[in-house]
Tab-separated table of C-alpha atoms and ligand atoms in Angstrom:
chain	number	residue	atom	x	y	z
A	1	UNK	CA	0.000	0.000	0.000
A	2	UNK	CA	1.157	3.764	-0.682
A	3	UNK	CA	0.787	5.694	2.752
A	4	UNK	CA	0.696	9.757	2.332
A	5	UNK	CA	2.463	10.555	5.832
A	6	UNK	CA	1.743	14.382	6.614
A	7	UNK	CA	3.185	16.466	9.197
A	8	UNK	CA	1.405	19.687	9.324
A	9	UNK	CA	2.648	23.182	11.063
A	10	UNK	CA	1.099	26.564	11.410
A	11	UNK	CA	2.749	27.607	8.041
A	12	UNK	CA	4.539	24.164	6.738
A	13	UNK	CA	3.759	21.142	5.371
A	14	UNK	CA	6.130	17.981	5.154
A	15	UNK	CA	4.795	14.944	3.400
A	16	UNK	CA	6.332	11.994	2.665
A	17	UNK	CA	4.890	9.169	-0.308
A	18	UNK	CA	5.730	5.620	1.748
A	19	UNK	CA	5.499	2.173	-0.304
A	20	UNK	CA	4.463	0.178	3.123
A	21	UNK	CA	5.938	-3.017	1.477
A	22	UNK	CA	9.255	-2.267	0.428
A	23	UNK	CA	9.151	0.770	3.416
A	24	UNK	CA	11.165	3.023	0.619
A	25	UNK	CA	9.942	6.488	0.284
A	26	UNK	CA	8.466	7.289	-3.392
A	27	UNK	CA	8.696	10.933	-3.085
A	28	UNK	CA	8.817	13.281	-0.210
A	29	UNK	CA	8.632	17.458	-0.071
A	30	UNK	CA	7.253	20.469	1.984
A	31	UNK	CA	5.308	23.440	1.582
A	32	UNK	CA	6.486	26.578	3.370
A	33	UNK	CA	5.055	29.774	3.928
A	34	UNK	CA	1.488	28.461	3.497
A	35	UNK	CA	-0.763	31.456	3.773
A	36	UNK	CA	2.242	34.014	3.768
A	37	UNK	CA	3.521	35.782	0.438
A	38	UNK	CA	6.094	33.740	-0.999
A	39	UNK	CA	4.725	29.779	-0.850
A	40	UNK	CA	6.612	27.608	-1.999
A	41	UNK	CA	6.407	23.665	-3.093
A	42	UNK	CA	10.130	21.710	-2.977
A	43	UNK	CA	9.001	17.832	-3.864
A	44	UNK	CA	11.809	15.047	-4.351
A	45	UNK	CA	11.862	11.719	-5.927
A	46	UNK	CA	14.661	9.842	-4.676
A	47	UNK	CA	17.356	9.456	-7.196
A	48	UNK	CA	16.056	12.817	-9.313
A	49	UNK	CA	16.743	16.332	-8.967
A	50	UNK	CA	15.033	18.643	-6.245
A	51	UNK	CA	11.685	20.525	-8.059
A	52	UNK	CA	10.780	23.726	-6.553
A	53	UNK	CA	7.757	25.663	-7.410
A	54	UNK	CA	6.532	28.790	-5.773
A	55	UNK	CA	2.821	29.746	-6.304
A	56	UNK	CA	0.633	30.933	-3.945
A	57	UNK	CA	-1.200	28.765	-0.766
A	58	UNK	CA	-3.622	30.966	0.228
A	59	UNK	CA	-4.624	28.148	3.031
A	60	UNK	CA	-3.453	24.807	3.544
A	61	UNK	CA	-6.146	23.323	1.305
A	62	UNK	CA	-4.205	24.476	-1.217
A	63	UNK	CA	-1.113	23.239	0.188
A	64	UNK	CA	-2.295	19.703	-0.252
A	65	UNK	CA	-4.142	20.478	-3.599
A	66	UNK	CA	-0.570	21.710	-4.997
A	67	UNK	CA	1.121	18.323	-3.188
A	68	UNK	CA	-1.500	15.574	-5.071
A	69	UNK	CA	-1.136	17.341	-8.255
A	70	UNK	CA	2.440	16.837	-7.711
A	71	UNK	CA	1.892	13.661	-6.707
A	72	UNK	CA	-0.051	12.735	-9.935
A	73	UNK	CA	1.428	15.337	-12.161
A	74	UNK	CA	2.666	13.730	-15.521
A	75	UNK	CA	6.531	15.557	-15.505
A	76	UNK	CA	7.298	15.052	-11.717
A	77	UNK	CA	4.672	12.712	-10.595
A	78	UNK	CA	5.017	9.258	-9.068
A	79	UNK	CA	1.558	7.763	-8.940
A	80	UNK	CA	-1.083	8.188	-12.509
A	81	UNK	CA	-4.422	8.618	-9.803
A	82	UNK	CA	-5.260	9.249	-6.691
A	83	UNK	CA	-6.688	5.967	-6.079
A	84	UNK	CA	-2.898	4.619	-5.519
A	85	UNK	CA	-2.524	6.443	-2.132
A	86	UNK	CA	-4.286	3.464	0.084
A	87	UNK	CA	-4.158	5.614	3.304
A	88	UNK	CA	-2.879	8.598	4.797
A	89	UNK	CA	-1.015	9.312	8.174
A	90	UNK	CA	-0.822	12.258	10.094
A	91	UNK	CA	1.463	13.503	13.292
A	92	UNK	CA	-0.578	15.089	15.543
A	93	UNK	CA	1.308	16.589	18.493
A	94	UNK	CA	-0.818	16.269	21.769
A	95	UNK	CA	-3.428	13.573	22.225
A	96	UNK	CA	-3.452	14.562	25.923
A	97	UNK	CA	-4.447	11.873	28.190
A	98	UNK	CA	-7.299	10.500	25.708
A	99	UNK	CA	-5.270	9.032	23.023
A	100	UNK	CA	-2.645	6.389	24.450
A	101	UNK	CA	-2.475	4.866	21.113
A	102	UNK	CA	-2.980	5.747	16.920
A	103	UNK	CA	-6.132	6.105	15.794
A	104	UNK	CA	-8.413	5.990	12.935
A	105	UNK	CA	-9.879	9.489	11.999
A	106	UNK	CA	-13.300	9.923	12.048
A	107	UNK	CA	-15.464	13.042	13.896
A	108	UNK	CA	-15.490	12.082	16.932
A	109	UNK	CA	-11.347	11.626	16.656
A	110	UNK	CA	-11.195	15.284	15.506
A	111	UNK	CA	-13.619	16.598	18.097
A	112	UNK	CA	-10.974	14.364	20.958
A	113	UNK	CA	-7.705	16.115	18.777
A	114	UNK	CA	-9.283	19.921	19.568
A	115	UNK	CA	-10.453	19.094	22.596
A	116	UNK	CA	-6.394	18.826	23.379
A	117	UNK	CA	-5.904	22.440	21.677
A	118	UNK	CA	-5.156	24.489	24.223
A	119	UNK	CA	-2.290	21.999	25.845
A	120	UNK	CA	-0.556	22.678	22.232
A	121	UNK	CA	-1.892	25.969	20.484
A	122	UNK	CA	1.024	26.201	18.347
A	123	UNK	CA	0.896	22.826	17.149
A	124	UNK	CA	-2.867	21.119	17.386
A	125	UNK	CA	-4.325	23.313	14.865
A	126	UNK	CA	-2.002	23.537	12.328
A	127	UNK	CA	-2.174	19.339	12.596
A	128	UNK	CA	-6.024	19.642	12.603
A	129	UNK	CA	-6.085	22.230	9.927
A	130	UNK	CA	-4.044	19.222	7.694
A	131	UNK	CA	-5.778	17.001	8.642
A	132	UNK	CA	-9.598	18.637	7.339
A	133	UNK	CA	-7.500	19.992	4.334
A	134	UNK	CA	-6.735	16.102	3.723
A	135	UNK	CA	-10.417	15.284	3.976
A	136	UNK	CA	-11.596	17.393	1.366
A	137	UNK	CA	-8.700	16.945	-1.068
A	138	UNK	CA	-9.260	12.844	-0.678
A	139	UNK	CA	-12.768	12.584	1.241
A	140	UNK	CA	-12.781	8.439	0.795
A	141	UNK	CA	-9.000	7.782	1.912
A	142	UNK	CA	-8.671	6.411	5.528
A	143	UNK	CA	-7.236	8.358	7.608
A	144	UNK	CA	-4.900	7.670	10.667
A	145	UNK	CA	-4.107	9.946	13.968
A	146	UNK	CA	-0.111	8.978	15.323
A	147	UNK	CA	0.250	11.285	18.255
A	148	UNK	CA	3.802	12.665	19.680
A	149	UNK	CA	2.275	12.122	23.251
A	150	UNK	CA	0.853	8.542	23.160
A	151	UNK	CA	4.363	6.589	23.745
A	152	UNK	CA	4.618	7.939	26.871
A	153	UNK	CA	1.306	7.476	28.128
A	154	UNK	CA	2.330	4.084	29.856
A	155	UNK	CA	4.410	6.320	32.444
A	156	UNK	CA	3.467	6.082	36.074
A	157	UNK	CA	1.915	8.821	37.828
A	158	UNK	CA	5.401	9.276	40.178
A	159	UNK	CA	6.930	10.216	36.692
A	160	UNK	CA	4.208	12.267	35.140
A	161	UNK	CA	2.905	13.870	38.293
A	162	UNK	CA	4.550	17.186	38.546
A	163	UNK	CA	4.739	18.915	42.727
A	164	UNK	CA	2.146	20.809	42.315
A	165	UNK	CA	-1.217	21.051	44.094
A	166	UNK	CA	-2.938	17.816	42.509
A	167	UNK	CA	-6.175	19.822	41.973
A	168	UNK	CA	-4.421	21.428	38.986
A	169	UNK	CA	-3.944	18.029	37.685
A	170	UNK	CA	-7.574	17.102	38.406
A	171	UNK	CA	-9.034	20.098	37.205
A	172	UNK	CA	-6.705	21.084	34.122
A	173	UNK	CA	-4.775	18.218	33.019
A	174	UNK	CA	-1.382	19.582	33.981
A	175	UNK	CA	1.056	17.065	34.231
A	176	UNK	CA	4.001	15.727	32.459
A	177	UNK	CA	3.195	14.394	28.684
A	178	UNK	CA	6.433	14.054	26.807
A	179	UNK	CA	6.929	14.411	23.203
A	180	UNK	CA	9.167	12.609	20.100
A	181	UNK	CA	6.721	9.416	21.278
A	182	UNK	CA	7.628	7.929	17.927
A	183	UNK	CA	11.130	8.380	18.001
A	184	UNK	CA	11.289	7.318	20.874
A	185	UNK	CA	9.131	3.958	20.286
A	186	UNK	CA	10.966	3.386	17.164
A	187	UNK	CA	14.565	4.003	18.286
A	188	UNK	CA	13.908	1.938	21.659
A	189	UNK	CA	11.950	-0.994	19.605
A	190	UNK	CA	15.381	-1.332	16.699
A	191	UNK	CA	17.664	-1.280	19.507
A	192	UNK	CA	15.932	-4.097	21.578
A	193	UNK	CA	15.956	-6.096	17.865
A	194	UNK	CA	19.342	-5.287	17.196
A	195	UNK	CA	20.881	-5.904	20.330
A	196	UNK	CA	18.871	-8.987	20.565
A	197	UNK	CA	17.391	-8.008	24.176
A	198	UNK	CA	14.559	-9.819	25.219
A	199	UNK	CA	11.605	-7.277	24.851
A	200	UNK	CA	9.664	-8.050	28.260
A	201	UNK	CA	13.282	-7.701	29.992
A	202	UNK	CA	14.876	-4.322	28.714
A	203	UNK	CA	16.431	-0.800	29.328
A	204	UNK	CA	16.637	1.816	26.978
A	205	UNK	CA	17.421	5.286	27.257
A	206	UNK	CA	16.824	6.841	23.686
A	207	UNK	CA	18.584	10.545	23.392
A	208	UNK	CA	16.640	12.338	20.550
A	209	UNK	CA	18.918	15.236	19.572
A	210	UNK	CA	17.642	16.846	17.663
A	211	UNK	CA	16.429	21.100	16.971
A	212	UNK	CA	13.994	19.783	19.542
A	213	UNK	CA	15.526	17.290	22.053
A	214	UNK	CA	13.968	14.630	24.780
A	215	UNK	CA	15.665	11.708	26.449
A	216	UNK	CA	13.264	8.674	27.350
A	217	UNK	CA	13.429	5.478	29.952
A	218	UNK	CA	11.780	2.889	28.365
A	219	UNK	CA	11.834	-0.495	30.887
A	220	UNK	CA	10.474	-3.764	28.881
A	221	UNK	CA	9.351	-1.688	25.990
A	222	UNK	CA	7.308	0.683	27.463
A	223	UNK	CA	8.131	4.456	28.119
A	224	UNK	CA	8.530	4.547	32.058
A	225	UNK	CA	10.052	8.591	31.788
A	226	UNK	CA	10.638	11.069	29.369
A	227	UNK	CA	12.076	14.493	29.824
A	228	UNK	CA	9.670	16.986	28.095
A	229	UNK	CA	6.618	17.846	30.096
A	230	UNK	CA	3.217	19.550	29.748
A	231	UNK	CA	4.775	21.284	26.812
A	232	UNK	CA	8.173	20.591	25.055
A	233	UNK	CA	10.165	23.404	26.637
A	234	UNK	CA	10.674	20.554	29.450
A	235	UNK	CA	13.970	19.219	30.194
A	236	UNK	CA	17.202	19.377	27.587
A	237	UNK	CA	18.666	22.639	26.335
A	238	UNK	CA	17.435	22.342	22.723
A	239	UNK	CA	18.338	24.717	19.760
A	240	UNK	CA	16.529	27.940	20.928
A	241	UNK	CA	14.721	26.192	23.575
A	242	UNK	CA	15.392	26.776	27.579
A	243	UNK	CA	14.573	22.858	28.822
A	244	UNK	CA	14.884	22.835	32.787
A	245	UNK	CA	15.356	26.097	34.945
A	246	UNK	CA	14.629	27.237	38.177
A	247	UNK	CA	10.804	28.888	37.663
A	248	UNK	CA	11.402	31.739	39.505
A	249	UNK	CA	13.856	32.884	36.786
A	250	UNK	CA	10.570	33.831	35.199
A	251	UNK	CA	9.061	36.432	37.652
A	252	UNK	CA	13.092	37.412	38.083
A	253	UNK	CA	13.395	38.297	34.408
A	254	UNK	CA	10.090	39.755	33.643
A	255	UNK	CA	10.748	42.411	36.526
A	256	UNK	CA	14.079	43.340	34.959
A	257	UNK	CA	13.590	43.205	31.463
A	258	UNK	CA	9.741	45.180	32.414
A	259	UNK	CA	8.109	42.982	30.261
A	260	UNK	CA	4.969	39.972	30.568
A	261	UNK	CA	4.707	35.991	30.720
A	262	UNK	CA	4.010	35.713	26.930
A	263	UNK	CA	7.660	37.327	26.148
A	264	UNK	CA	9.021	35.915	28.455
A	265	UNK	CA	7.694	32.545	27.207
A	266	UNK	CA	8.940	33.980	23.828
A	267	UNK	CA	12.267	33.812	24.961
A	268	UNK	CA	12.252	30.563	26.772
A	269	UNK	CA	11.172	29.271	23.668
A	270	UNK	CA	12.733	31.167	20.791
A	271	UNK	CA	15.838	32.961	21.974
A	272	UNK	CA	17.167	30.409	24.423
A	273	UNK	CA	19.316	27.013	23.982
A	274	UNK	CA	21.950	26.585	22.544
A	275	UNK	CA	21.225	29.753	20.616
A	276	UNK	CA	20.862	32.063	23.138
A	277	UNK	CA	23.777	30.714	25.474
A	278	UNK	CA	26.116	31.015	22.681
A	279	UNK	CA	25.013	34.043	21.125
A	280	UNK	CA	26.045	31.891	17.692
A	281	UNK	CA	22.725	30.414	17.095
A	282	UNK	CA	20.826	27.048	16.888
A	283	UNK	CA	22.859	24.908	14.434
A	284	UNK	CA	25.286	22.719	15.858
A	285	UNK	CA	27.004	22.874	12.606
A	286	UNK	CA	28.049	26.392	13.058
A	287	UNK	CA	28.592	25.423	17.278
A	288	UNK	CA	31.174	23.300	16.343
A	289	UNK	CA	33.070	25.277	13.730
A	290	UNK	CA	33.338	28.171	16.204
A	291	UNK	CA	34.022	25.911	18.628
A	292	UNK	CA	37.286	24.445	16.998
A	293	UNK	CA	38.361	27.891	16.194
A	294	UNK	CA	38.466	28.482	20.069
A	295	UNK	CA	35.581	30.756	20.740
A	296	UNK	CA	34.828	30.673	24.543
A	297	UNK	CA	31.194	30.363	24.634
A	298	UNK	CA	30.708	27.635	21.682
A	299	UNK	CA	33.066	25.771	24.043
A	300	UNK	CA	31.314	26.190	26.981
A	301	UNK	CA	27.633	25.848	25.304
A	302	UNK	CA	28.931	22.318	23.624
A	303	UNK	CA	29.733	21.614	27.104
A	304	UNK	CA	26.245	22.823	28.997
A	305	UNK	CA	24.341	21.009	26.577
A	306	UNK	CA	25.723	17.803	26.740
A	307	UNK	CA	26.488	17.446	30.523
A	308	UNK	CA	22.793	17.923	30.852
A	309	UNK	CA	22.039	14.815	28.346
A	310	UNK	CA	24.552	12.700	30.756
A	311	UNK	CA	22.489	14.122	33.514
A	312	UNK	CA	19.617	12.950	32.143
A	313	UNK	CA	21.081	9.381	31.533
A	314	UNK	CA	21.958	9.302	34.831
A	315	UNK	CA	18.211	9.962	36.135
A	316	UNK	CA	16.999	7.577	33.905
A	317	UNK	CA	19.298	4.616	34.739
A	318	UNK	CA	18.465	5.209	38.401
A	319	UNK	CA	14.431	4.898	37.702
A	320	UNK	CA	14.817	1.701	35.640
A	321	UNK	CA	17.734	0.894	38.606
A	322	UNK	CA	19.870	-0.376	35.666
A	323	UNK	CA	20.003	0.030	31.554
A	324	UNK	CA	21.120	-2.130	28.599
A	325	UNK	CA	21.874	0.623	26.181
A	326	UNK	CA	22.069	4.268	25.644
A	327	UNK	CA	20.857	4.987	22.191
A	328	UNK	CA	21.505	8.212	20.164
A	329	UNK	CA	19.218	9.583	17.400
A	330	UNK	CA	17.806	12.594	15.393
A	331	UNK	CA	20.291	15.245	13.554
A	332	UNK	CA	22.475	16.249	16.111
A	333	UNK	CA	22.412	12.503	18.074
A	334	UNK	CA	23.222	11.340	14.831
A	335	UNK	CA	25.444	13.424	13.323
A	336	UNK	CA	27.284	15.408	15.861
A	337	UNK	CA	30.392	13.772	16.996
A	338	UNK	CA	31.596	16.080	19.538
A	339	UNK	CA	28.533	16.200	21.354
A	340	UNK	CA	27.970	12.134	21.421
A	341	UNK	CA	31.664	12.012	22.775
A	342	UNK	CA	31.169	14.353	25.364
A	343	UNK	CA	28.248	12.894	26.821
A	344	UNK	CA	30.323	9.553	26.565
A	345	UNK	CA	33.125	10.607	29.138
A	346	UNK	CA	30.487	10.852	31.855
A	347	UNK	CA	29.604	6.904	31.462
A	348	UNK	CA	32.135	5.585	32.273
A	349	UNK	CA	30.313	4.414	36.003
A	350	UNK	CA	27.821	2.291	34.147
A	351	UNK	CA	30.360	0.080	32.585
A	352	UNK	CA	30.672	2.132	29.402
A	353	UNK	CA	33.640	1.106	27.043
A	354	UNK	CA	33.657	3.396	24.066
A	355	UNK	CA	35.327	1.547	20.779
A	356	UNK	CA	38.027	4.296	20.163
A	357	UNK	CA	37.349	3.366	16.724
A	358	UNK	CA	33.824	4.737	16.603
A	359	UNK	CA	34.580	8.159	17.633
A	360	UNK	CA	33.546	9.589	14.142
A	361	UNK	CA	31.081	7.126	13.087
A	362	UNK	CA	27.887	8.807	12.031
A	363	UNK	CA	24.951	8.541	10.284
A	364	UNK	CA	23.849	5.329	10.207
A	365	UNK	CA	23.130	2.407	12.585
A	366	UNK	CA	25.711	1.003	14.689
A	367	UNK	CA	27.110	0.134	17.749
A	368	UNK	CA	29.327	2.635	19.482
A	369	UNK	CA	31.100	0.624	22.066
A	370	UNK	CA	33.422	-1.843	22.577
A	371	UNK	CA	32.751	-5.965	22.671
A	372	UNK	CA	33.206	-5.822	26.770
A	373	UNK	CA	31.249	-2.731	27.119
A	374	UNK	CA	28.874	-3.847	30.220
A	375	UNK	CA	26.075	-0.997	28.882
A	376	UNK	CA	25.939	-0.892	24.967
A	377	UNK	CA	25.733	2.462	23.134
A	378	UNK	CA	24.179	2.578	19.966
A	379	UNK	CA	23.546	4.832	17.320
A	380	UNK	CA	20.020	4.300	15.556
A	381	UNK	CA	18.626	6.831	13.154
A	382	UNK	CA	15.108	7.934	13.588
A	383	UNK	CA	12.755	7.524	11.064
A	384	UNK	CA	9.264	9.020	12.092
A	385	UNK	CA	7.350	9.137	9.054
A	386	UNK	CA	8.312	5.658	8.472
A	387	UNK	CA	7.255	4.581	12.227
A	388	UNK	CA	3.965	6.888	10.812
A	389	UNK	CA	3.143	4.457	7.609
A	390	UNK	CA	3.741	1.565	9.977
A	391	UNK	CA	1.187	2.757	12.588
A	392	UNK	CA	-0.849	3.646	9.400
A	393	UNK	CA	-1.331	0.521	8.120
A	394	UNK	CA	-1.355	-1.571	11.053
A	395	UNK	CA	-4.956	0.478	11.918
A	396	UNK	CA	-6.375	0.614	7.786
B	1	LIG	P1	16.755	17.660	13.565
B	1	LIG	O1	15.816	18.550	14.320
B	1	LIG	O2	16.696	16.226	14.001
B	1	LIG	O3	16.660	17.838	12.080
B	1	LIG	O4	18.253	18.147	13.956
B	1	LIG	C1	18.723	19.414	13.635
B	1	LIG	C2	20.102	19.604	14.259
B	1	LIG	O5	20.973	18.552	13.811
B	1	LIG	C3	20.770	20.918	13.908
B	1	LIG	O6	21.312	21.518	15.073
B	1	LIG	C4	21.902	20.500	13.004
B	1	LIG	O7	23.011	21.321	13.141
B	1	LIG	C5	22.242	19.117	13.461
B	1	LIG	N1	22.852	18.395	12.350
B	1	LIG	C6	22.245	17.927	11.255
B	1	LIG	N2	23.154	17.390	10.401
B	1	LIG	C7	24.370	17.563	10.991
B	1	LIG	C8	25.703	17.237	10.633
B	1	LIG	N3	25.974	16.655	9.466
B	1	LIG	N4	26.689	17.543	11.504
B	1	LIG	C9	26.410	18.126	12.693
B	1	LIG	N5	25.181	18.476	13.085
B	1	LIG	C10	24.166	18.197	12.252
């Protein structure tokens, strides 16, 4: 079957054409600045050059009108009719505590998806918005919900519970969430087959570096701890994003800078991270080139960021009281040597032996450490749209 995978953002829209039997990708692209001046269409068929058209997308109806004629169009296309696509998935970002699973769309599914709005206003429409633009552009296709939250709704309440007065949690919901869910499940599922553990007797800790970044436990498959929260600003430093601080910072900072919680949310979110702390900005890429030319604060910011991922592995391998293997993914996890090294010199305690080897292996799967490593490190690149058609066609 061919699986349309959509991932759908305020202004954006990434899609990816799956073949669910071979699991290769037919064609993939995104639509940016849908609704703005200036939308544009880039679409790629593997193996062929990059097509880019720019033409306006008034609203995201369009965006997925100008994406199937692409699909079916007779220069670029990849399929002759509609027909082909047997199903489409879509990432929705919060399913909240009602949606522990994928699910098929239907009304009462969207009515569940908005009810979760206002936990992710940045995020929940936009998906929505894709999701009813997807209707009307293919009104018989099936149509499948795979949520960012619904990994990590197996965690206990000590792990989700946040110290706050519980009515809060009774009466609004607030409480830790997580994000990356499929990452995470993928990642943490290929490691257990790779490593051969035996899935009802595991622990994983999966470090999703990427722009956004979450670490998870999972124990015997199932997410036990994850480090984003309510929202993602939870718990790494991320590109622009804060992750952990003190809360007070926030009242401290709004009194000096004279300013309200919505900038000052604006900043945890935007202008923080690695970007903020090294005044360079949120690509490790460029981190990394200042930091080998000796500037201070790329040093220093490599540093932050990834003594707060061994942190985090710490934490994690003292709620599952043990772990089988560390696993790195997503663009910098997978890419970003220095950063994967770092966070390897503070492992050594677990029974960590890096293969010296290794030390600039990236981009593809593999394991990092050495045959009498006592805790395995592995490197195993995401794939979420994939992990989408799966979940897709397991439910059509
Ligand atoms: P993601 O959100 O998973 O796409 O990850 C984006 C981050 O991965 C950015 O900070 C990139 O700088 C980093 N990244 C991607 N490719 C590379 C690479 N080849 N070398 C170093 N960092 C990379």
């Amino acid at each position: 079957m061919k699986v349309l995978v959509i991932n759908c953002g305020s202004s954006s829209l990434k899609y990816q054409l799956i073949d669910s039997d071979s699991e290769e990708v037919i064609a993939k692209g995104l639509c940016e600045r849908i609704t703005i001046e200036g939308s544009m269409l880039t679409h790629q068929v593997p193996g062929k050059d990059k097509v880019e058209v720019k033409s306006p997308m008034p609203d995201h109806k369009a965006a997925v009108s100008m994406v199937l004629d692409m699909l079916t169009s007779s220069e670029h296309g990849v399929i002759s009719d509609l027909s082909e696509i047997g199903a489409v998935g879509h990432r929705v970002v919060h399913g909240g505590e009602k949606f522990a699973k994928s699910v098929v769309i239907d009304d009462d599914v969207i009515k569940a998806i908005a009810e979760c709005n206002d936990l992710a206003p940045l995020h929940n429409p936009a998906n929505l918005i894709g999701i009813e633009a997807c209707k009307a552009c293919m009104p018989n296709v099936p149509m499948v919900a795979v949520f960012d939250t619904a990994f990590h709704q197996t965690m206990p309440k000590k792990a989700y519970l946040y110290g706050l007065p519980y009515e809060y949690y009774e009466d609004y919901k607030v409480r830790r969430y997580g994000f990356h869910g499929t990452s995470h499940s993928f990642v943490s599922k290929r490691c257990i087959e790779l490593l051969n553990l035996d899935p009802k007797n595991s622990k994983v800790i999966v470090c999703h570096l990427g722009n956004g970044a979450s670490i998870s436990a999972v124990l015997n498959g199932e997410s036990v701890d994850t480090s984003m929260g309510l929202t993602p600003l939870e718990g790494l430093i991320m590109g622009t994003r804060s992750g952990d601080i003190d809360p007070a910072i926030m009242e401290f900072l709004a009194n000096k800078l004279n300013v309200g919680i919505p900038e000052i949310m604006n900043i945890l979110n935007k202008k923080s991270g690695v970007a903020g702390l090294s005044k360079i900005g949120s690509d490790f890429r460029d981190l990394g080139a200042a930091a080998d030319n000796g500037d201070e604060l790329a040093i220093t910011t490599l540093d932050t960021y990834s003594y707060r991922v061994a942190k985090y592995i710490g934490a994690y391998a003292a709620a599952m009281n043990g772990v089988d293997a560390i696993c790195f993914t997503a663009g910098i996890g997978e890419n970003n040597t220095t950063v994967r090294n770092k966070v390897s010199e503070y492992l050594g305690y677990l029974g960590v032996v890096m293969d010296e080897s290794k030390r600039d292996f990236r981009g593809e799967e593999g394991e990092l450490t050495a045959p009498d490593s006592k805790v395995k490190v592995m490197l195993i690149p995401t794939n979420e749209e994939l992990a989408i058609a799966r979940e897709t066609v397991a439910l059509v």
